[in-house]
mmCIF file with all atom_site columns, C-alpha atoms in Angstrom:
data_model
loop_
_atom_site.group_PDB
_atom_site.id
_atom_site.type_symbol
_atom_site.label_atom_id
_atom_site.label_alt_id
_atom_site.label_comp_id
_atom_site.label_asym_id
_atom_site.label_entity_id
_atom_site.label_seq_id
_atom_site.pdbx_PDB_ins_code
_atom_site.Cartn_x
_atom_site.Cartn_y
_atom_site.Cartn_z
_atom_site.occupancy
_atom_site.B_iso_or_equiv
_atom_site.pdbx_formal_charge
_atom_site.auth_seq_id
_atom_site.auth_comp_id
_atom_site.auth_asym_id
_atom_site.auth_atom_id
_atom_site.pdbx_PDB_model_num
ATOM 1   C CA . UNK A 1 1   ? -2.353 -6.723  -29.221 1.00 65.00 ? 1   UNK A CA 1
ATOM 2   C CA . UNK A 1 2   ? -2.782 -8.923  -26.145 1.00 78.00 ? 2   UNK A CA 1
ATOM 3   C CA . UNK A 1 3   ? -2.458 -12.051 -28.238 1.00 82.00 ? 3   UNK A CA 1
ATOM 4   C CA . UNK A 1 4   ? 1.199  -10.216 -29.612 1.00 90.00 ? 4   UNK A CA 1
ATOM 5   C CA . UNK A 1 5   ? 2.233  -9.880  -25.987 1.00 92.00 ? 5   UNK A CA 1
ATOM 6   C CA . UNK A 1 6   ? 1.285  -13.382 -24.815 1.00 94.00 ? 6   UNK A CA 1
ATOM 7   C CA . UNK A 1 7   ? 3.471  -14.685 -27.504 1.00 95.00 ? 7   UNK A CA 1
ATOM 8   C CA . UNK A 1 8   ? 6.398  -12.505 -26.639 1.00 95.00 ? 8   UNK A CA 1
ATOM 9   C CA . UNK A 1 9   ? 6.128  -13.633 -22.972 1.00 96.00 ? 9   UNK A CA 1
ATOM 10  C CA . UNK A 1 10  ? 6.763  -17.094 -24.279 1.00 96.00 ? 10  UNK A CA 1
ATOM 11  C CA . UNK A 1 11  ? 9.345  -16.276 -26.503 1.00 96.00 ? 11  UNK A CA 1
ATOM 12  C CA . UNK A 1 12  ? 11.287 -14.827 -23.527 1.00 97.00 ? 12  UNK A CA 1
ATOM 13  C CA . UNK A 1 13  ? 10.592 -17.568 -21.591 1.00 97.00 ? 13  UNK A CA 1
ATOM 14  C CA . UNK A 1 14  ? 11.821 -19.914 -24.182 1.00 97.00 ? 14  UNK A CA 1
ATOM 15  C CA . UNK A 1 15  ? 15.314 -17.710 -24.593 1.00 96.00 ? 15  UNK A CA 1
ATOM 16  C CA . UNK A 1 16  ? 15.776 -17.722 -20.964 1.00 96.00 ? 16  UNK A CA 1
ATOM 17  C CA . UNK A 1 17  ? 15.597 -21.523 -20.652 1.00 95.00 ? 17  UNK A CA 1
ATOM 18  C CA . UNK A 1 18  ? 16.885 -23.102 -24.035 1.00 94.00 ? 18  UNK A CA 1
ATOM 19  C CA . UNK A 1 19  ? 17.523 -21.182 -26.756 1.00 95.00 ? 19  UNK A CA 1
ATOM 20  C CA . UNK A 1 20  ? 20.386 -18.782 -24.986 1.00 95.00 ? 20  UNK A CA 1
ATOM 21  C CA . UNK A 1 21  ? 21.821 -21.256 -22.562 1.00 94.00 ? 21  UNK A CA 1
ATOM 22  C CA . UNK A 1 22  ? 22.323 -23.570 -25.524 1.00 92.00 ? 22  UNK A CA 1
ATOM 23  C CA . UNK A 1 23  ? 23.832 -21.086 -27.755 1.00 93.00 ? 23  UNK A CA 1
ATOM 24  C CA . UNK A 1 24  ? 26.136 -19.354 -25.179 1.00 92.00 ? 24  UNK A CA 1
ATOM 25  C CA . UNK A 1 25  ? 27.712 -22.125 -23.535 1.00 88.00 ? 25  UNK A CA 1
ATOM 26  C CA . UNK A 1 26  ? 28.570 -21.826 -19.828 1.00 88.00 ? 26  UNK A CA 1
ATOM 27  C CA . UNK A 1 27  ? 25.477 -19.088 -19.694 1.00 89.00 ? 27  UNK A CA 1
ATOM 28  C CA . UNK A 1 28  ? 23.598 -19.315 -16.710 1.00 93.00 ? 28  UNK A CA 1
ATOM 29  C CA . UNK A 1 29  ? 20.010 -18.516 -17.203 1.00 93.00 ? 29  UNK A CA 1
ATOM 30  C CA . UNK A 1 30  ? 19.728 -16.868 -13.775 1.00 94.00 ? 30  UNK A CA 1
ATOM 31  C CA . UNK A 1 31  ? 22.993 -15.559 -12.956 1.00 94.00 ? 31  UNK A CA 1
ATOM 32  C CA . UNK A 1 32  ? 23.755 -14.130 -16.524 1.00 95.00 ? 32  UNK A CA 1
ATOM 33  C CA . UNK A 1 33  ? 20.632 -12.891 -18.327 1.00 96.00 ? 33  UNK A CA 1
ATOM 34  C CA . UNK A 1 34  ? 18.481 -9.842  -17.039 1.00 97.00 ? 34  UNK A CA 1
ATOM 35  C CA . UNK A 1 35  ? 14.994 -9.142  -18.633 1.00 98.00 ? 35  UNK A CA 1
ATOM 36  C CA . UNK A 1 36  ? 14.579 -5.330  -18.672 1.00 97.00 ? 36  UNK A CA 1
ATOM 37  C CA . UNK A 1 37  ? 11.282 -4.232  -19.254 1.00 95.00 ? 37  UNK A CA 1
ATOM 38  C CA . UNK A 1 38  ? 10.076 -0.259  -19.201 1.00 93.00 ? 38  UNK A CA 1
ATOM 39  C CA . UNK A 1 39  ? 6.896  -0.911  -16.848 1.00 92.00 ? 39  UNK A CA 1
ATOM 40  C CA . UNK A 1 40  ? 6.036  -2.731  -13.634 1.00 93.00 ? 40  UNK A CA 1
ATOM 41  C CA . UNK A 1 41  ? 2.418  -3.535  -14.625 1.00 93.00 ? 41  UNK A CA 1
ATOM 42  C CA . UNK A 1 42  ? 0.500  -5.435  -17.619 1.00 92.00 ? 42  UNK A CA 1
ATOM 43  C CA . UNK A 1 43  ? 1.610  -8.932  -19.125 1.00 94.00 ? 43  UNK A CA 1
ATOM 44  C CA . UNK A 1 44  ? 5.314  -7.368  -20.074 1.00 95.00 ? 44  UNK A CA 1
ATOM 45  C CA . UNK A 1 45  ? 5.784  -5.733  -16.963 1.00 95.00 ? 45  UNK A CA 1
ATOM 46  C CA . UNK A 1 46  ? 8.269  -6.827  -14.473 1.00 96.00 ? 46  UNK A CA 1
ATOM 47  C CA . UNK A 1 47  ? 5.660  -8.009  -11.846 1.00 96.00 ? 47  UNK A CA 1
ATOM 48  C CA . UNK A 1 48  ? 4.319  -10.452 -14.139 1.00 97.00 ? 48  UNK A CA 1
ATOM 49  C CA . UNK A 1 49  ? 7.530  -11.453 -16.162 1.00 98.00 ? 49  UNK A CA 1
ATOM 50  C CA . UNK A 1 50  ? 8.865  -12.268 -12.689 1.00 98.00 ? 50  UNK A CA 1
ATOM 51  C CA . UNK A 1 51  ? 6.016  -14.677 -11.865 1.00 97.00 ? 51  UNK A CA 1
ATOM 52  C CA . UNK A 1 52  ? 6.401  -16.341 -15.170 1.00 98.00 ? 52  UNK A CA 1
ATOM 53  C CA . UNK A 1 53  ? 10.201 -16.455 -14.956 1.00 98.00 ? 53  UNK A CA 1
ATOM 54  C CA . UNK A 1 54  ? 10.430 -17.810 -11.609 1.00 98.00 ? 54  UNK A CA 1
ATOM 55  C CA . UNK A 1 55  ? 8.005  -20.615 -12.442 1.00 97.00 ? 55  UNK A CA 1
ATOM 56  C CA . UNK A 1 56  ? 10.308 -21.937 -15.347 1.00 97.00 ? 56  UNK A CA 1
ATOM 57  C CA . UNK A 1 57  ? 13.670 -20.914 -13.910 1.00 97.00 ? 57  UNK A CA 1
ATOM 58  C CA . UNK A 1 58  ? 13.149 -22.053 -10.198 1.00 97.00 ? 58  UNK A CA 1
ATOM 59  C CA . UNK A 1 59  ? 9.845  -24.058 -10.048 1.00 96.00 ? 59  UNK A CA 1
ATOM 60  C CA . UNK A 1 60  ? 8.395  -25.130 -6.936  1.00 95.00 ? 60  UNK A CA 1
ATOM 61  C CA . UNK A 1 61  ? 9.867  -28.173 -5.198  1.00 95.00 ? 61  UNK A CA 1
ATOM 62  C CA . UNK A 1 62  ? 9.542  -30.294 -2.363  1.00 94.00 ? 62  UNK A CA 1
ATOM 63  C CA . UNK A 1 63  ? 13.358 -29.726 -1.938  1.00 93.00 ? 63  UNK A CA 1
ATOM 64  C CA . UNK A 1 64  ? 12.931 -25.872 -1.957  1.00 95.00 ? 64  UNK A CA 1
ATOM 65  C CA . UNK A 1 65  ? 11.740 -23.892 0.959   1.00 96.00 ? 65  UNK A CA 1
ATOM 66  C CA . UNK A 1 66  ? 9.547  -21.061 0.038   1.00 96.00 ? 66  UNK A CA 1
ATOM 67  C CA . UNK A 1 67  ? 7.648  -17.992 1.851   1.00 96.00 ? 67  UNK A CA 1
ATOM 68  C CA . UNK A 1 68  ? 4.845  -16.151 0.550   1.00 95.00 ? 68  UNK A CA 1
ATOM 69  C CA . UNK A 1 69  ? 4.524  -12.356 1.384   1.00 94.00 ? 69  UNK A CA 1
ATOM 70  C CA . UNK A 1 70  ? 1.705  -10.491 -0.001  1.00 91.00 ? 70  UNK A CA 1
ATOM 71  C CA . UNK A 1 71  ? 1.664  -11.322 -3.609  1.00 91.00 ? 71  UNK A CA 1
ATOM 72  C CA . UNK A 1 72  ? 5.215  -12.625 -3.893  1.00 93.00 ? 72  UNK A CA 1
ATOM 73  C CA . UNK A 1 73  ? 6.815  -16.055 -3.329  1.00 96.00 ? 73  UNK A CA 1
ATOM 74  C CA . UNK A 1 74  ? 10.320 -16.233 -2.510  1.00 98.00 ? 74  UNK A CA 1
ATOM 75  C CA . UNK A 1 75  ? 12.203 -19.554 -3.168  1.00 97.00 ? 75  UNK A CA 1
ATOM 76  C CA . UNK A 1 76  ? 15.753 -20.560 -2.269  1.00 98.00 ? 76  UNK A CA 1
ATOM 77  C CA . UNK A 1 77  ? 17.582 -20.099 -5.489  1.00 97.00 ? 77  UNK A CA 1
ATOM 78  C CA . UNK A 1 78  ? 15.468 -16.957 -6.400  1.00 98.00 ? 78  UNK A CA 1
ATOM 79  C CA . UNK A 1 79  ? 17.167 -14.093 -7.669  1.00 98.00 ? 79  UNK A CA 1
ATOM 80  C CA . UNK A 1 80  ? 16.118 -10.936 -5.825  1.00 98.00 ? 80  UNK A CA 1
ATOM 81  C CA . UNK A 1 81  ? 16.728 -7.024  -5.647  1.00 96.00 ? 81  UNK A CA 1
ATOM 82  C CA . UNK A 1 82  ? 16.791 -4.828  -2.302  1.00 96.00 ? 82  UNK A CA 1
ATOM 83  C CA . UNK A 1 83  ? 14.273 -1.771  -3.534  1.00 94.00 ? 83  UNK A CA 1
ATOM 84  C CA . UNK A 1 84  ? 15.146 0.787   -0.850  1.00 94.00 ? 84  UNK A CA 1
ATOM 85  C CA . UNK A 1 85  ? 18.147 1.480   1.118   1.00 96.00 ? 85  UNK A CA 1
ATOM 86  C CA . UNK A 1 86  ? 18.550 0.275   4.283   1.00 96.00 ? 86  UNK A CA 1
ATOM 87  C CA . UNK A 1 87  ? 21.498 1.392   6.053   1.00 97.00 ? 87  UNK A CA 1
ATOM 88  C CA . UNK A 1 88  ? 21.060 -0.389  9.462   1.00 96.00 ? 88  UNK A CA 1
ATOM 89  C CA . UNK A 1 89  ? 20.849 -3.893  7.699   1.00 96.00 ? 89  UNK A CA 1
ATOM 90  C CA . UNK A 1 90  ? 23.712 -6.116  8.876   1.00 96.00 ? 90  UNK A CA 1
ATOM 91  C CA . UNK A 1 91  ? 25.651 -8.575  6.365   1.00 96.00 ? 91  UNK A CA 1
ATOM 92  C CA . UNK A 1 92  ? 28.617 -10.909 7.010   1.00 96.00 ? 92  UNK A CA 1
ATOM 93  C CA . UNK A 1 93  ? 31.553 -12.036 4.586   1.00 94.00 ? 93  UNK A CA 1
ATOM 94  C CA . UNK A 1 94  ? 31.855 -15.911 5.639   1.00 83.00 ? 94  UNK A CA 1
ATOM 95  C CA . UNK A 1 95  ? 35.332 -15.965 3.982   1.00 88.00 ? 95  UNK A CA 1
ATOM 96  C CA . UNK A 1 96  ? 37.032 -13.343 6.589   1.00 90.00 ? 96  UNK A CA 1
ATOM 97  C CA . UNK A 1 97  ? 34.187 -13.103 8.993   1.00 86.00 ? 97  UNK A CA 1
ATOM 98  C CA . UNK A 1 98  ? 33.886 -9.184  8.270   1.00 94.00 ? 98  UNK A CA 1
ATOM 99  C CA . UNK A 1 99  ? 30.822 -7.859  9.161   1.00 95.00 ? 99  UNK A CA 1
ATOM 100 C CA . UNK A 1 100 ? 29.387 -4.606  8.014   1.00 96.00 ? 100 UNK A CA 1
ATOM 101 C CA . UNK A 1 101 ? 25.814 -2.269  7.678   1.00 96.00 ? 101 UNK A CA 1
ATOM 102 C CA . UNK A 1 102 ? 23.840 -1.478  4.779   1.00 96.00 ? 102 UNK A CA 1
ATOM 103 C CA . UNK A 1 103 ? 22.242 -2.858  1.722   1.00 96.00 ? 103 UNK A CA 1
ATOM 104 C CA . UNK A 1 104 ? 21.043 -0.729  -0.949  1.00 94.00 ? 104 UNK A CA 1
ATOM 105 C CA . UNK A 1 105 ? 18.496 -0.134  -3.576  1.00 92.00 ? 105 UNK A CA 1
ATOM 106 C CA . UNK A 1 106 ? 19.542 -2.217  -6.599  1.00 92.00 ? 106 UNK A CA 1
ATOM 107 C CA . UNK A 1 107 ? 21.453 -4.382  -5.068  1.00 93.00 ? 107 UNK A CA 1
ATOM 108 C CA . UNK A 1 108 ? 20.890 -8.050  -6.569  1.00 95.00 ? 108 UNK A CA 1
ATOM 109 C CA . UNK A 1 109 ? 21.634 -11.052 -4.764  1.00 96.00 ? 109 UNK A CA 1
ATOM 110 C CA . UNK A 1 110 ? 20.012 -14.908 -4.255  1.00 97.00 ? 110 UNK A CA 1
ATOM 111 C CA . UNK A 1 111 ? 17.934 -16.453 -1.837  1.00 98.00 ? 111 UNK A CA 1
ATOM 112 C CA . UNK A 1 112 ? 20.256 -19.057 0.070   1.00 97.00 ? 112 UNK A CA 1
ATOM 113 C CA . UNK A 1 113 ? 18.025 -20.222 2.971   1.00 97.00 ? 113 UNK A CA 1
ATOM 114 C CA . UNK A 1 114 ? 14.269 -19.856 4.297   1.00 97.00 ? 114 UNK A CA 1
ATOM 115 C CA . UNK A 1 115 ? 14.158 -20.805 7.983   1.00 97.00 ? 115 UNK A CA 1
ATOM 116 C CA . UNK A 1 116 ? 10.608 -20.660 9.203   1.00 95.00 ? 116 UNK A CA 1
ATOM 117 C CA . UNK A 1 117 ? 11.728 -21.697 12.273  1.00 96.00 ? 117 UNK A CA 1
ATOM 118 C CA . UNK A 1 118 ? 13.401 -18.398 12.911  1.00 96.00 ? 118 UNK A CA 1
ATOM 119 C CA . UNK A 1 119 ? 11.306 -16.652 10.432  1.00 97.00 ? 119 UNK A CA 1
ATOM 120 C CA . UNK A 1 120 ? 14.313 -15.335 8.314   1.00 97.00 ? 120 UNK A CA 1
ATOM 121 C CA . UNK A 1 121 ? 15.460 -15.273 4.825   1.00 98.00 ? 121 UNK A CA 1
ATOM 122 C CA . UNK A 1 122 ? 18.991 -15.208 4.135   1.00 97.00 ? 122 UNK A CA 1
ATOM 123 C CA . UNK A 1 123 ? 20.023 -13.705 0.797   1.00 98.00 ? 123 UNK A CA 1
ATOM 124 C CA . UNK A 1 124 ? 23.687 -13.340 -0.555  1.00 97.00 ? 124 UNK A CA 1
ATOM 125 C CA . UNK A 1 125 ? 24.887 -10.290 -2.256  1.00 95.00 ? 125 UNK A CA 1
ATOM 126 C CA . UNK A 1 126 ? 27.941 -10.019 -4.628  1.00 89.00 ? 126 UNK A CA 1
ATOM 127 C CA . UNK A 1 127 ? 28.601 -13.889 -4.089  1.00 86.00 ? 127 UNK A CA 1
ATOM 128 C CA . UNK A 1 128 ? 30.080 -13.095 -0.559  1.00 91.00 ? 128 UNK A CA 1
ATOM 129 C CA . UNK A 1 129 ? 27.539 -10.778 1.676   1.00 95.00 ? 129 UNK A CA 1
ATOM 130 C CA . UNK A 1 130 ? 25.466 -12.554 3.834   1.00 97.00 ? 130 UNK A CA 1
ATOM 131 C CA . UNK A 1 131 ? 22.083 -10.525 5.103   1.00 97.00 ? 131 UNK A CA 1
ATOM 132 C CA . UNK A 1 132 ? 19.231 -12.128 7.187   1.00 97.00 ? 132 UNK A CA 1
ATOM 133 C CA . UNK A 1 133 ? 16.019 -10.614 6.630   1.00 97.00 ? 133 UNK A CA 1
ATOM 134 C CA . UNK A 1 134 ? 13.268 -11.020 9.280   1.00 96.00 ? 134 UNK A CA 1
ATOM 135 C CA . UNK A 1 135 ? 9.796  -12.284 7.813   1.00 97.00 ? 135 UNK A CA 1
ATOM 136 C CA . UNK A 1 136 ? 8.480  -8.596  8.640   1.00 96.00 ? 136 UNK A CA 1
ATOM 137 C CA . UNK A 1 137 ? 11.119 -7.028  6.172   1.00 96.00 ? 137 UNK A CA 1
ATOM 138 C CA . UNK A 1 138 ? 10.299 -8.811  3.012   1.00 97.00 ? 138 UNK A CA 1
ATOM 139 C CA . UNK A 1 139 ? 8.917  -5.612  1.481   1.00 96.00 ? 139 UNK A CA 1
ATOM 140 C CA . UNK A 1 140 ? 12.305 -4.621  1.086   1.00 96.00 ? 140 UNK A CA 1
ATOM 141 C CA . UNK A 1 141 ? 13.116 -7.092  -1.633  1.00 97.00 ? 141 UNK A CA 1
ATOM 142 C CA . UNK A 1 142 ? 11.322 -8.406  -4.954  1.00 97.00 ? 142 UNK A CA 1
ATOM 143 C CA . UNK A 1 143 ? 12.077 -11.055 -7.719  1.00 98.00 ? 143 UNK A CA 1
ATOM 144 C CA . UNK A 1 144 ? 14.789 -9.845  -9.796  1.00 97.00 ? 144 UNK A CA 1
ATOM 145 C CA . UNK A 1 145 ? 14.399 -12.117 -12.780 1.00 98.00 ? 145 UNK A CA 1
ATOM 146 C CA . UNK A 1 146 ? 12.815 -8.985  -14.565 1.00 98.00 ? 146 UNK A CA 1
ATOM 147 C CA . UNK A 1 147 ? 13.511 -5.766  -13.479 1.00 97.00 ? 147 UNK A CA 1
ATOM 148 C CA . UNK A 1 148 ? 12.395 -2.197  -14.885 1.00 95.00 ? 148 UNK A CA 1
ATOM 149 C CA . UNK A 1 149 ? 14.892 -0.237  -16.956 1.00 94.00 ? 149 UNK A CA 1
ATOM 150 C CA . UNK A 1 150 ? 15.179 2.504   -14.751 1.00 92.00 ? 150 UNK A CA 1
ATOM 151 C CA . UNK A 1 151 ? 15.994 0.142   -11.647 1.00 92.00 ? 151 UNK A CA 1
ATOM 152 C CA . UNK A 1 152 ? 18.990 -1.330  -14.111 1.00 91.00 ? 152 UNK A CA 1
ATOM 153 C CA . UNK A 1 153 ? 20.555 2.229   -14.311 1.00 87.00 ? 153 UNK A CA 1
ATOM 154 C CA . UNK A 1 154 ? 24.409 1.804   -13.566 1.00 85.00 ? 154 UNK A CA 1
ATOM 155 C CA . UNK A 1 155 ? 24.219 -2.091  -13.750 1.00 90.00 ? 155 UNK A CA 1
ATOM 156 C CA . UNK A 1 156 ? 25.954 -4.429  -16.654 1.00 93.00 ? 156 UNK A CA 1
ATOM 157 C CA . UNK A 1 157 ? 24.811 -7.893  -17.509 1.00 95.00 ? 157 UNK A CA 1
ATOM 158 C CA . UNK A 1 158 ? 26.286 -10.300 -19.500 1.00 95.00 ? 158 UNK A CA 1
ATOM 159 C CA . UNK A 1 159 ? 23.123 -10.985 -21.785 1.00 97.00 ? 159 UNK A CA 1
ATOM 160 C CA . UNK A 1 160 ? 19.874 -8.333  -21.594 1.00 97.00 ? 160 UNK A CA 1
ATOM 161 C CA . UNK A 1 161 ? 16.632 -9.513  -23.144 1.00 97.00 ? 161 UNK A CA 1
ATOM 162 C CA . UNK A 1 162 ? 13.970 -6.678  -23.409 1.00 96.00 ? 162 UNK A CA 1
ATOM 163 C CA . UNK A 1 163 ? 10.295 -6.996  -24.806 1.00 95.00 ? 163 UNK A CA 1
ATOM 164 C CA . UNK A 1 164 ? 9.753  -4.242  -27.054 1.00 91.00 ? 164 UNK A CA 1
ATOM 165 C CA . UNK A 1 165 ? 5.580  -3.555  -27.463 1.00 85.00 ? 165 UNK A CA 1
ATOM 166 C CA . UNK A 1 166 ? 3.223  -0.717  -27.081 1.00 78.00 ? 166 UNK A CA 1
ATOM 167 C CA . UNK A 1 167 ? 4.359  1.192   -23.999 1.00 78.00 ? 167 UNK A CA 1
ATOM 168 C CA . UNK A 1 168 ? 2.955  4.241   -22.894 1.00 77.00 ? 168 UNK A CA 1
ATOM 169 C CA . UNK A 1 169 ? 4.099  7.088   -24.707 1.00 78.00 ? 169 UNK A CA 1
ATOM 170 C CA . UNK A 1 170 ? 6.112  8.767   -21.669 1.00 79.00 ? 170 UNK A CA 1
ATOM 171 C CA . UNK A 1 171 ? 8.016  5.870   -21.383 1.00 79.00 ? 171 UNK A CA 1
ATOM 172 C CA . UNK A 1 172 ? 8.503  4.588   -25.168 1.00 77.00 ? 172 UNK A CA 1
ATOM 173 C CA . UNK A 1 173 ? 11.758 6.915   -25.767 1.00 82.00 ? 173 UNK A CA 1
ATOM 174 C CA . UNK A 1 174 ? 15.034 6.796   -27.365 1.00 87.00 ? 174 UNK A CA 1
ATOM 175 C CA . UNK A 1 175 ? 16.790 7.448   -24.322 1.00 90.00 ? 175 UNK A CA 1
ATOM 176 C CA . UNK A 1 176 ? 15.049 4.571   -22.494 1.00 89.00 ? 176 UNK A CA 1
ATOM 177 C CA . UNK A 1 177 ? 15.897 2.088   -25.465 1.00 91.00 ? 177 UNK A CA 1
ATOM 178 C CA . UNK A 1 178 ? 19.569 3.618   -25.324 1.00 92.00 ? 178 UNK A CA 1
ATOM 179 C CA . UNK A 1 179 ? 19.860 2.932   -21.492 1.00 93.00 ? 179 UNK A CA 1
ATOM 180 C CA . UNK A 1 180 ? 18.505 -0.776  -21.770 1.00 94.00 ? 180 UNK A CA 1
ATOM 181 C CA . UNK A 1 181 ? 20.945 -1.717  -24.706 1.00 94.00 ? 181 UNK A CA 1
ATOM 182 C CA . UNK A 1 182 ? 23.752 -0.358  -22.964 1.00 95.00 ? 182 UNK A CA 1
ATOM 183 C CA . UNK A 1 183 ? 23.489 -2.587  -20.140 1.00 95.00 ? 183 UNK A CA 1
ATOM 184 C CA . UNK A 1 184 ? 24.183 -5.597  -22.215 1.00 95.00 ? 184 UNK A CA 1
ATOM 185 C CA . UNK A 1 185 ? 27.826 -6.591  -22.208 1.00 95.00 ? 185 UNK A CA 1
ATOM 186 C CA . UNK A 1 186 ? 27.632 -9.719  -24.687 1.00 94.00 ? 186 UNK A CA 1
ATOM 187 C CA . UNK A 1 187 ? 24.502 -9.848  -26.238 1.00 96.00 ? 187 UNK A CA 1
ATOM 188 C CA . UNK A 1 188 ? 21.152 -7.566  -26.276 1.00 97.00 ? 188 UNK A CA 1
ATOM 189 C CA . UNK A 1 189 ? 17.910 -9.446  -27.570 1.00 97.00 ? 189 UNK A CA 1
ATOM 190 C CA . UNK A 1 190 ? 15.074 -7.373  -28.204 1.00 95.00 ? 190 UNK A CA 1
ATOM 191 C CA . UNK A 1 191 ? 11.773 -9.508  -28.672 1.00 95.00 ? 191 UNK A CA 1
ATOM 192 C CA . UNK A 1 192 ? 8.660  -7.720  -30.513 1.00 89.00 ? 192 UNK A CA 1
#
């Protein structure tokens, strides 16, 4: 089983980096593709998939600042997700200087800056809301190259990629597969 899962992991990486961007012209590997998986743990869980996809989609570079927080490393350009509601977190829109509060569980954004002098990361949500996270708040975000099907509910993505392997029977349901497949607007690729 492990050998098959390793092959699926490599296939997902090749799909994201080369095959799908070559096939769908104008397709952005980070913004337009979303890997969905039923589980968080294991070789094909969201935690490991995020580490592996970050290596190929936004690899370390001397030109890119990064910050390690626990087991997570955030790098400028990374796709991230807010994982708990925070009604006090302030945001600003740069185009009209409006301000507001609240970033919510499931919001996906991109790391714009990492400022080690001021100990903060700026994440841009919806291409316009800029949110500053103090380094002590980094437990509120995680990488989002791959997310669980559960976290994806209510969202749509141009292209969805999903590993289909052995999963705990409680997760291997028709409803879970239906939820994953209906997230894709342009294409859905099942890897198994």
